PDB file of N, CA and C in Angstrom:
ATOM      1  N   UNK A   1       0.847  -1.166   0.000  1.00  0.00           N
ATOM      2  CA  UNK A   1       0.000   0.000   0.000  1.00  0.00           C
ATOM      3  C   UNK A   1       0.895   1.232   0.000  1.00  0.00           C
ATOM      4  N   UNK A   2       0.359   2.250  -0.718  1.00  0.00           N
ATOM      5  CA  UNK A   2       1.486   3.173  -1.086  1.00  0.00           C
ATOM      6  C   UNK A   2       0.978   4.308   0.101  1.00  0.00           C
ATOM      7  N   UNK A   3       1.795   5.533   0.649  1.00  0.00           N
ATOM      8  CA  UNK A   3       1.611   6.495   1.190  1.00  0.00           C
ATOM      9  C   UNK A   3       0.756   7.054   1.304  1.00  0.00           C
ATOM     10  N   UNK A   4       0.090   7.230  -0.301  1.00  0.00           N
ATOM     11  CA  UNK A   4      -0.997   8.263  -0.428  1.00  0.00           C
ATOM     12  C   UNK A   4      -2.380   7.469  -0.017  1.00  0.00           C
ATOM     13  N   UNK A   5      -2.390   6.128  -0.577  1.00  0.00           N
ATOM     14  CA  UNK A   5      -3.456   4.889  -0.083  1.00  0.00           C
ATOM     15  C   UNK A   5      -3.617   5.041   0.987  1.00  0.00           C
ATOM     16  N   UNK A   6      -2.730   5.102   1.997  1.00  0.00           N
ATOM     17  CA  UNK A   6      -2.868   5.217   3.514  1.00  0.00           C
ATOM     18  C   UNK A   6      -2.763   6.019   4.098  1.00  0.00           C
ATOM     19  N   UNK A   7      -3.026   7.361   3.854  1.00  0.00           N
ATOM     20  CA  UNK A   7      -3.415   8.815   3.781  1.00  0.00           C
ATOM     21  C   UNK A   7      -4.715   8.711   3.590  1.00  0.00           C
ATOM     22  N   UNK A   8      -5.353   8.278   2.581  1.00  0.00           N
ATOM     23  CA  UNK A   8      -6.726   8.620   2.277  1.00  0.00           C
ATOM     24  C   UNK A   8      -6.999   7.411   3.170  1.00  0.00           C
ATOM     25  N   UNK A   9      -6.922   6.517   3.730  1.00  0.00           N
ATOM     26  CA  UNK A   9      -7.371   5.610   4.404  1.00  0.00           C
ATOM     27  C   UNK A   9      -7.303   6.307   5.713  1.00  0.00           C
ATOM     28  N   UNK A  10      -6.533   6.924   6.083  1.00  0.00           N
ATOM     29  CA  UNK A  10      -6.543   7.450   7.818  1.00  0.00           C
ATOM     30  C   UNK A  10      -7.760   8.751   7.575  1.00  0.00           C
ATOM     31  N   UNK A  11      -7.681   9.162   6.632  1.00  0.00           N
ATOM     32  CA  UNK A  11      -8.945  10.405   6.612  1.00  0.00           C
ATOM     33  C   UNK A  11     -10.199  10.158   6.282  1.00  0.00           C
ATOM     34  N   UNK A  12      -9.945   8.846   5.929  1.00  0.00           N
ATOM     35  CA  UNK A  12     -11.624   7.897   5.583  1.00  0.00           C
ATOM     36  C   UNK A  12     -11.995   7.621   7.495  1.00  0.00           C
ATOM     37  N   UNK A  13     -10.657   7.348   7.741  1.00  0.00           N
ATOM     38  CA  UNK A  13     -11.608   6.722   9.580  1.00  0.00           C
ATOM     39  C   UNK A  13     -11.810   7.475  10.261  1.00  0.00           C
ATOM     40  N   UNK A  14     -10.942   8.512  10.091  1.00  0.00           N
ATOM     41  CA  UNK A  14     -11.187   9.699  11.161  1.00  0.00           C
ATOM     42  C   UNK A  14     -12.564  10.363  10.540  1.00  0.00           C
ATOM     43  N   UNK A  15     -12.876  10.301   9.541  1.00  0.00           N
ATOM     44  CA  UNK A  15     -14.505  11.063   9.198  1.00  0.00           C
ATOM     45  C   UNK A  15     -15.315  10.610   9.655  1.00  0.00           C
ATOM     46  N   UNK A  16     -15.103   8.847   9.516  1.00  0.00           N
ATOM     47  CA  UNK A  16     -16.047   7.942   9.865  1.00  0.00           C
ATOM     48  C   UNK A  16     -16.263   7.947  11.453  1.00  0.00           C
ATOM     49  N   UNK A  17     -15.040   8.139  12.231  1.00  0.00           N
ATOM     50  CA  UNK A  17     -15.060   8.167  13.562  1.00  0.00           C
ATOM     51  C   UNK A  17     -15.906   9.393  14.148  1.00  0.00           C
ATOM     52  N   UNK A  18     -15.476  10.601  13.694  1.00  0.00           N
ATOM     53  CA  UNK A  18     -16.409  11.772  13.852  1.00  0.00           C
ATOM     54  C   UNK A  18     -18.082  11.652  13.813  1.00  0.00           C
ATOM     55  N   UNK A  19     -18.246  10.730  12.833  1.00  0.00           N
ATOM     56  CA  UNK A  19     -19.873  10.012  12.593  1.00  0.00           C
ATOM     57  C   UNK A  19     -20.192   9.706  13.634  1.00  0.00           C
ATOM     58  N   UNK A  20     -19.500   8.499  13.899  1.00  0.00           N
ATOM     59  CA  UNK A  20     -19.902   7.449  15.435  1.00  0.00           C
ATOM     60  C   UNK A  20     -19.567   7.936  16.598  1.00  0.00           C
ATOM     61  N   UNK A  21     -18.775   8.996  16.550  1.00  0.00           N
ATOM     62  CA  UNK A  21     -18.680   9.888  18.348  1.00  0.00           C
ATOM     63  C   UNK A  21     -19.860  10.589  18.781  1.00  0.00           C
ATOM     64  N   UNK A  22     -21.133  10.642  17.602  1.00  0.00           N
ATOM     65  CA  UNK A  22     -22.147  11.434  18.313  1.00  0.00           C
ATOM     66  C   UNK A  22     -23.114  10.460  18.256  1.00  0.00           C
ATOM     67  N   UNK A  23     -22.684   9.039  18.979  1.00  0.00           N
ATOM     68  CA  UNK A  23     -23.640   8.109  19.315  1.00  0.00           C
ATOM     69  C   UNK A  23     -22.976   7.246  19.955  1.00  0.00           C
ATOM     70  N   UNK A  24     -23.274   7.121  21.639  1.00  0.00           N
ATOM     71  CA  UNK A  24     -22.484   6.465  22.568  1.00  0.00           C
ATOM     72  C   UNK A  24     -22.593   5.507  22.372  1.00  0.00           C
ATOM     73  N   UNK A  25     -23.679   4.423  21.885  1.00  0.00           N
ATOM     74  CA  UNK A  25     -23.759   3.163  21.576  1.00  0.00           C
ATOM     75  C   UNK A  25     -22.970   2.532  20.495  1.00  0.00           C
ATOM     76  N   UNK A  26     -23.091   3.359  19.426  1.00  0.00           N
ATOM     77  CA  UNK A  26     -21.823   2.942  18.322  1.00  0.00           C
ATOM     78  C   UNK A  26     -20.238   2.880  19.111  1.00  0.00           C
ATOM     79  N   UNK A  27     -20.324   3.956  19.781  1.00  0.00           N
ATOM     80  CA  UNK A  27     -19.035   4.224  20.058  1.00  0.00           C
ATOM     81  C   UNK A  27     -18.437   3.349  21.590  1.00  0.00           C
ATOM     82  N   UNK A  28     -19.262   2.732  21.794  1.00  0.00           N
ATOM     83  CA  UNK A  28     -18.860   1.414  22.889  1.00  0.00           C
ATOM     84  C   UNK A  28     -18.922   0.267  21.727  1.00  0.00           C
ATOM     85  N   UNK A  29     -19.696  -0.147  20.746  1.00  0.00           N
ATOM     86  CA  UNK A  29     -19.112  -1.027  20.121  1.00  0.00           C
ATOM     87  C   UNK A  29     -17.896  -0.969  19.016  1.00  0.00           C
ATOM     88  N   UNK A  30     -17.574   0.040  18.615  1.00  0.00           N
ATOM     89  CA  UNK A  30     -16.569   0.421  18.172  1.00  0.00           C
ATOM     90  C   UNK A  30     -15.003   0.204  18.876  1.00  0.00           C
ATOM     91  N   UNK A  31     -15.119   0.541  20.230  1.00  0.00           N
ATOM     92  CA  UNK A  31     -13.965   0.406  21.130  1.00  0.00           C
ATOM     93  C   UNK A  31     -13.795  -1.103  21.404  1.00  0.00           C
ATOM     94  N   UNK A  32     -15.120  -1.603  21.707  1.00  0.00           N
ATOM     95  CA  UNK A  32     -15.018  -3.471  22.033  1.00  0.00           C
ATOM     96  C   UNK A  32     -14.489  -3.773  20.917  1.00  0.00           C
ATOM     97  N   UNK A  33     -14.761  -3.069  19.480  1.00  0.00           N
ATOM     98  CA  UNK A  33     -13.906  -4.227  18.289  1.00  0.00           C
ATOM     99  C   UNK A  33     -12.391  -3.754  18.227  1.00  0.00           C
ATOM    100  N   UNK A  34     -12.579  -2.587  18.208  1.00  0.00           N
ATOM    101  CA  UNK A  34     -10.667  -2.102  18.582  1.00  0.00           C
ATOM    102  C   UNK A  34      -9.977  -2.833  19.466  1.00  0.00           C
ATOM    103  N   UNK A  35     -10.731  -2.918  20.710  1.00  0.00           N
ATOM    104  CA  UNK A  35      -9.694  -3.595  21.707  1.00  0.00           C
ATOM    105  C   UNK A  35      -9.390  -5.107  20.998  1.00  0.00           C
ATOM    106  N   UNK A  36     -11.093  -5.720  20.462  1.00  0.00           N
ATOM    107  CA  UNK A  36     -10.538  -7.596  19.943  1.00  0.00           C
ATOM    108  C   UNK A  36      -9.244  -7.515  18.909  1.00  0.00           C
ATOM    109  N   UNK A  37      -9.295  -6.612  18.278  1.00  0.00           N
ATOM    110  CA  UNK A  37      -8.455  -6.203  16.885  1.00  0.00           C
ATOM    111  C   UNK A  37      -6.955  -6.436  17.567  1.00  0.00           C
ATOM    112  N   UNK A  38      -6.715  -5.192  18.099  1.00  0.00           N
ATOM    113  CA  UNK A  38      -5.312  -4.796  18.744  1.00  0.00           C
ATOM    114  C   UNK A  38      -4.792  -6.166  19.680  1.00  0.00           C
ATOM    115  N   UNK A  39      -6.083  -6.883  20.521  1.00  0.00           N
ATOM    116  CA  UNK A  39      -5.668  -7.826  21.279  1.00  0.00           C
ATOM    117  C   UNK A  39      -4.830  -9.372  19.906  1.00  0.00           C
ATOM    118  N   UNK A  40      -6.039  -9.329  18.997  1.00  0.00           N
ATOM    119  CA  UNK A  40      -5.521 -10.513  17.979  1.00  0.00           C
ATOM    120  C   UNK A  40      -3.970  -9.762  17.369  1.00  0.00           C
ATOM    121  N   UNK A  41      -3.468  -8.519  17.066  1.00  0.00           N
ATOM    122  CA  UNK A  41      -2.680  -8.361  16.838  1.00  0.00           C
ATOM    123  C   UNK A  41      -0.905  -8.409  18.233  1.00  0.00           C
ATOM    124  N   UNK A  42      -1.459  -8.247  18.949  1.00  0.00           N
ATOM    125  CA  UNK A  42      -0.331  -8.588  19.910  1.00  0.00           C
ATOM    126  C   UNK A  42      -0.229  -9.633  20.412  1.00  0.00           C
ATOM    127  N   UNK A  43      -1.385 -10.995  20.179  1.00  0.00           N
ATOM    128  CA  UNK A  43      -1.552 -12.287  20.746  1.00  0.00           C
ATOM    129  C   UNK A  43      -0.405 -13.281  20.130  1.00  0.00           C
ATOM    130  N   UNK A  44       0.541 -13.558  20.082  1.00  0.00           N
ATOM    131  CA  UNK A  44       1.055 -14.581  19.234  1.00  0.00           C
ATOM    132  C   UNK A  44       0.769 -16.117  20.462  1.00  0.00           C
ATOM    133  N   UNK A  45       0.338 -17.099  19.157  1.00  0.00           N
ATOM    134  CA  UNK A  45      -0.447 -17.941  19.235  1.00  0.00           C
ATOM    135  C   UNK A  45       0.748 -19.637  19.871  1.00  0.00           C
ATOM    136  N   UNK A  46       1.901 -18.911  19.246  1.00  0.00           N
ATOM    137  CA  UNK A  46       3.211 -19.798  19.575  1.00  0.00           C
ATOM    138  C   UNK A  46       3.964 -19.626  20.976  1.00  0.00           C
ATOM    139  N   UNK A  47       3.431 -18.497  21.620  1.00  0.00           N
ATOM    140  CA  UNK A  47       4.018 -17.973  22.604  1.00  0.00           C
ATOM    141  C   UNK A  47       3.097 -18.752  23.905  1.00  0.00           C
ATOM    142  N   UNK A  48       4.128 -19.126  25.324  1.00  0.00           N
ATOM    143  CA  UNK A  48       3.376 -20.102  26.495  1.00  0.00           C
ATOM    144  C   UNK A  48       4.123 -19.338  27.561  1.00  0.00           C
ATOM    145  N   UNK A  49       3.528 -19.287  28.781  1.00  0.00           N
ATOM    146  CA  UNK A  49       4.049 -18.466  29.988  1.00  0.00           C
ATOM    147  C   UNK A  49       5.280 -19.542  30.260  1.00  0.00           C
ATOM    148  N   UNK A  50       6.475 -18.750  31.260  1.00  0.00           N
ATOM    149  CA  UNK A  50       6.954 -19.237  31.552  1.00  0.00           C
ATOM    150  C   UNK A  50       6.316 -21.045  32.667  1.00  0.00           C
ATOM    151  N   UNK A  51       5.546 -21.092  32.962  1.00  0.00           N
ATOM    152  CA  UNK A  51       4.621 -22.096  33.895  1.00  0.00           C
ATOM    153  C   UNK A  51       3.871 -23.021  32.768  1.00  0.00           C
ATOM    154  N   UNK A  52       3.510 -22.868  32.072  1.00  0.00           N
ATOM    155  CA  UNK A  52       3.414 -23.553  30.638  1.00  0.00           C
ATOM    156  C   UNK A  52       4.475 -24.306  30.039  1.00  0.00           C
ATOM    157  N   UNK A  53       5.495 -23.743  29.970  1.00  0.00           N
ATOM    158  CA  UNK A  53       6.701 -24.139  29.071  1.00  0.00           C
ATOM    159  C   UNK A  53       7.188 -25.089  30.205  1.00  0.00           C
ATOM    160  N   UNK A  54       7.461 -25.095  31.502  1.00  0.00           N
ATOM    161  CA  UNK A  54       8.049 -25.820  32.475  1.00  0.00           C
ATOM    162  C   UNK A  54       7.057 -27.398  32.560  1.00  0.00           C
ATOM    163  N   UNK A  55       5.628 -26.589  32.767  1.00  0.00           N
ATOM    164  CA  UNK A  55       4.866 -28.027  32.791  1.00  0.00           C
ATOM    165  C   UNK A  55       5.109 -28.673  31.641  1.00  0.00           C
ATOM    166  N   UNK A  56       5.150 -28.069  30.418  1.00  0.00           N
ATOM    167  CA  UNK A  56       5.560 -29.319  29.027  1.00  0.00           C
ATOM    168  C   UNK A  56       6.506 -29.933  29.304  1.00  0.00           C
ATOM    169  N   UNK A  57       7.728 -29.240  29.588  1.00  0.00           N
ATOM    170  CA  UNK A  57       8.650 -29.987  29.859  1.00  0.00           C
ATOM    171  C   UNK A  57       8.451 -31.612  30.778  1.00  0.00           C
ATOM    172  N   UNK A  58       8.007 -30.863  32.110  1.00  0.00           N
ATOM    173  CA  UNK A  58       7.687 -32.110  33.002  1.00  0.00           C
ATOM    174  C   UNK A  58       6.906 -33.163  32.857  1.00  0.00           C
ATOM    175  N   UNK A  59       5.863 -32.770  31.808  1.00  0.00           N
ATOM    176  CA  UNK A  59       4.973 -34.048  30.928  1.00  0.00           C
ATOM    177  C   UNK A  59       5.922 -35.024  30.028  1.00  0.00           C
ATOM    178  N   UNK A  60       6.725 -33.760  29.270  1.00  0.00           N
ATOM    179  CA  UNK A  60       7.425 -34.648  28.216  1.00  0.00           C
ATOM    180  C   UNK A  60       8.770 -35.596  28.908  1.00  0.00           C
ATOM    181  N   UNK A  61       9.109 -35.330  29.926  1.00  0.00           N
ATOM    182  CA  UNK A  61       9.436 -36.120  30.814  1.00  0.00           C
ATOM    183  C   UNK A  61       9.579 -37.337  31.339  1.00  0.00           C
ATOM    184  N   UNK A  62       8.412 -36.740  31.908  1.00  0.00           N
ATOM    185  CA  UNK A  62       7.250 -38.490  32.446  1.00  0.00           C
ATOM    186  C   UNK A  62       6.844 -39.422  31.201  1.00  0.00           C
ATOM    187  N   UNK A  63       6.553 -38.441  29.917  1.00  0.00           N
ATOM    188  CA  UNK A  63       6.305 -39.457  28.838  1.00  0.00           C
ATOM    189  C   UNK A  63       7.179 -40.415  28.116  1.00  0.00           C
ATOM    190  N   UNK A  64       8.512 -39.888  28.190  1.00  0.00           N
ATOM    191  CA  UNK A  64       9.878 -40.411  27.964  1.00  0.00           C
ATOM    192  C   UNK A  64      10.215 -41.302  28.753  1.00  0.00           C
ATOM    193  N   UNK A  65      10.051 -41.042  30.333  1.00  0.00           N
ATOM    194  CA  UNK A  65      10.157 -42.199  31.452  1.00  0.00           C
ATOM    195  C   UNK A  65       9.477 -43.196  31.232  1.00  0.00           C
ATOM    196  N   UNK A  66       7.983 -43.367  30.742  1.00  0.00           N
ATOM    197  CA  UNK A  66       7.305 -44.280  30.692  1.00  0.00           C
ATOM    198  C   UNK A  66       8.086 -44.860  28.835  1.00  0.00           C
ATOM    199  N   UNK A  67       8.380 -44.664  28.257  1.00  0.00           N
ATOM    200  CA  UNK A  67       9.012 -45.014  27.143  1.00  0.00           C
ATOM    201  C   UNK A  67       8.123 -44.581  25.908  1.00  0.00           C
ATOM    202  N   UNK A  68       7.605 -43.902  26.249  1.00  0.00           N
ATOM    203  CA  UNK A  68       6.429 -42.981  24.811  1.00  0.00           C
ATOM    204  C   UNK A  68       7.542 -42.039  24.517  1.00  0.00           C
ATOM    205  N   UNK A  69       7.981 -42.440  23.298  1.00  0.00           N
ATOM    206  CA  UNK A  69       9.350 -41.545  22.492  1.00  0.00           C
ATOM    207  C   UNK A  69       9.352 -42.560  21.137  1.00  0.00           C
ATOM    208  N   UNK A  70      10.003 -41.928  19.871  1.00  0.00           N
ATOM    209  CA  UNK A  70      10.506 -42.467  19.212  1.00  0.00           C
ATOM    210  C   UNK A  70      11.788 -42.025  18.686  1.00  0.00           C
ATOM    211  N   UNK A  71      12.650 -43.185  18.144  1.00  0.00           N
ATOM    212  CA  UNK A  71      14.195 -42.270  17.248  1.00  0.00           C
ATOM    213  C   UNK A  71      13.976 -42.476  16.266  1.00  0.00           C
ATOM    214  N   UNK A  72      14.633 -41.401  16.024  1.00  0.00           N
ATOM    215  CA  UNK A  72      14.986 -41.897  14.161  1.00  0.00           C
ATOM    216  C   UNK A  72      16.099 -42.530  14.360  1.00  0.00           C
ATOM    217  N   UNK A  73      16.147 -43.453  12.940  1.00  0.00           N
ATOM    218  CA  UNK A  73      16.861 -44.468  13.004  1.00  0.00           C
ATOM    219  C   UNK A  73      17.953 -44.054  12.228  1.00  0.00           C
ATOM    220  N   UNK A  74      19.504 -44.364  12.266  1.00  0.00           N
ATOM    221  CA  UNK A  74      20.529 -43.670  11.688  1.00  0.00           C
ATOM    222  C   UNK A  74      20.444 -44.130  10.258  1.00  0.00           C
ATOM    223  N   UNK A  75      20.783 -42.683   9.513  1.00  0.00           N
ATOM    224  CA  UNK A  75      20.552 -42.811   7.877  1.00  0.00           C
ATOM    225  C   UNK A  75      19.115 -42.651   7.491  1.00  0.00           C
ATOM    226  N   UNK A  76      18.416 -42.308   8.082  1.00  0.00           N
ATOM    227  CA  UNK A  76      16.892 -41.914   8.065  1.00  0.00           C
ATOM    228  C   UNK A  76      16.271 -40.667   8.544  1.00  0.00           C
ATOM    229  N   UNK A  77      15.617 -40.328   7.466  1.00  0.00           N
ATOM    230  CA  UNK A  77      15.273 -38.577   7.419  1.00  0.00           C
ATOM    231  C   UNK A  77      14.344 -38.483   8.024  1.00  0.00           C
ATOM    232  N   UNK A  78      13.527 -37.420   7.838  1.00  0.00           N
ATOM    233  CA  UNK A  78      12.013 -37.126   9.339  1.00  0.00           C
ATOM    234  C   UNK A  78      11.380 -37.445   8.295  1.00  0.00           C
ATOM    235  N   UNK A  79      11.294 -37.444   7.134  1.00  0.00           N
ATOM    236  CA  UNK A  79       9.351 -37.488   6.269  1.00  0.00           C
ATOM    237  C   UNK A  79       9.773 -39.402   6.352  1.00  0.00           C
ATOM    238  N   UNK A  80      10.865 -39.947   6.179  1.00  0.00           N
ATOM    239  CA  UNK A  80      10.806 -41.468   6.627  1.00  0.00           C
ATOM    240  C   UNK A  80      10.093 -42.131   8.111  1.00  0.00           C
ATOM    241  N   UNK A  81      10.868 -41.481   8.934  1.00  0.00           N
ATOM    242  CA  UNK A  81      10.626 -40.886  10.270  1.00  0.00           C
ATOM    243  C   UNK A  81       9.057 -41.468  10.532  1.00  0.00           C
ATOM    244  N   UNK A  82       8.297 -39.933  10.167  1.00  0.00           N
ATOM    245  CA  UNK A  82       7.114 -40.076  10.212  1.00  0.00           C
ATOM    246  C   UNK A  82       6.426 -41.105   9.326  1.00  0.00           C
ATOM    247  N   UNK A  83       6.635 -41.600   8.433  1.00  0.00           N
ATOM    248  CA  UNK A  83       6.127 -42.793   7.855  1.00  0.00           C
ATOM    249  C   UNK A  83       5.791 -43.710   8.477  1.00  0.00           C
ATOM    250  N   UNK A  84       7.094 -43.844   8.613  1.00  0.00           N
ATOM    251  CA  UNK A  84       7.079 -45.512   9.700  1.00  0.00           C
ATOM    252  C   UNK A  84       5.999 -45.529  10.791  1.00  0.00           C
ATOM    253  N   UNK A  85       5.734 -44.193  11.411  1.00  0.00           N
ATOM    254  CA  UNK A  85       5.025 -43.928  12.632  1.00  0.00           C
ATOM    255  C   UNK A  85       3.634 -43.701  12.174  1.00  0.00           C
ATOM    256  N   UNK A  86       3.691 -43.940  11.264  1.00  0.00           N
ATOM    257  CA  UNK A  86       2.295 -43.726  10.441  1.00  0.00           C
ATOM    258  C   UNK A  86       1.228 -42.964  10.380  1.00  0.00           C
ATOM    259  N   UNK A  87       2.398 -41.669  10.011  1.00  0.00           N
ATOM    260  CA  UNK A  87       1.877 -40.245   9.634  1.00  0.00           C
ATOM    261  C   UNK A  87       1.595 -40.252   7.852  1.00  0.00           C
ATOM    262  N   UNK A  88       0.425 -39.883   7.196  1.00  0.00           N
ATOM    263  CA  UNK A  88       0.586 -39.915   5.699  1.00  0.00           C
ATOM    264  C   UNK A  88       0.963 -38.743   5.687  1.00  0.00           C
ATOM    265  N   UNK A  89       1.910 -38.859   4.978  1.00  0.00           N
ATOM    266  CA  UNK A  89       2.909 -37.373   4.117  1.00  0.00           C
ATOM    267  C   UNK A  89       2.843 -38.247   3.067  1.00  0.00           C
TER     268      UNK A  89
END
């Protein structure tokens, strides 16, 4: 998007916003979708608290202790890997 695109795009919302400020009801649902917006934009979906990341650990653990693991076998790639384990790729 070029400069000027997003120029006329910031003066399209701010008109539009001027609309919906002289109606409190628009303008509480307006803020509830801003906040979902801004929240989906700072959420990354890959990211786990530090207390998260520790409990995986301690599962993956116990799951290894009990012998739920597999290796790859030497000279054998991961899409083989997963074959054998009978993943379709």
């Amino acid at each position: 998007m070029t400069a000027v695109q997003i120029n006329a795009m910031n003066a399209q919302i701010w008109r539009d916003m001027s609309i919906i400020a002289e109606d409190e009801s628009m303008m509480k649902r307006v803020a509830k979708y801003l906040r979902k917006v801004a929240k989906e934009m700072t959420e990354d979906a890959a990211t786990m608290s530090k207390d998260e990341f520790y409990a995986m650990l301690d599962s993956r653990e116990q799951a290894y202790e009990r012998g739920e693991y597999s290796e790859v076998l030497p000279g054998e790639d991961l899409t083989t890997h997963l074959k054998r384990l009978g993943y379709g790729i």
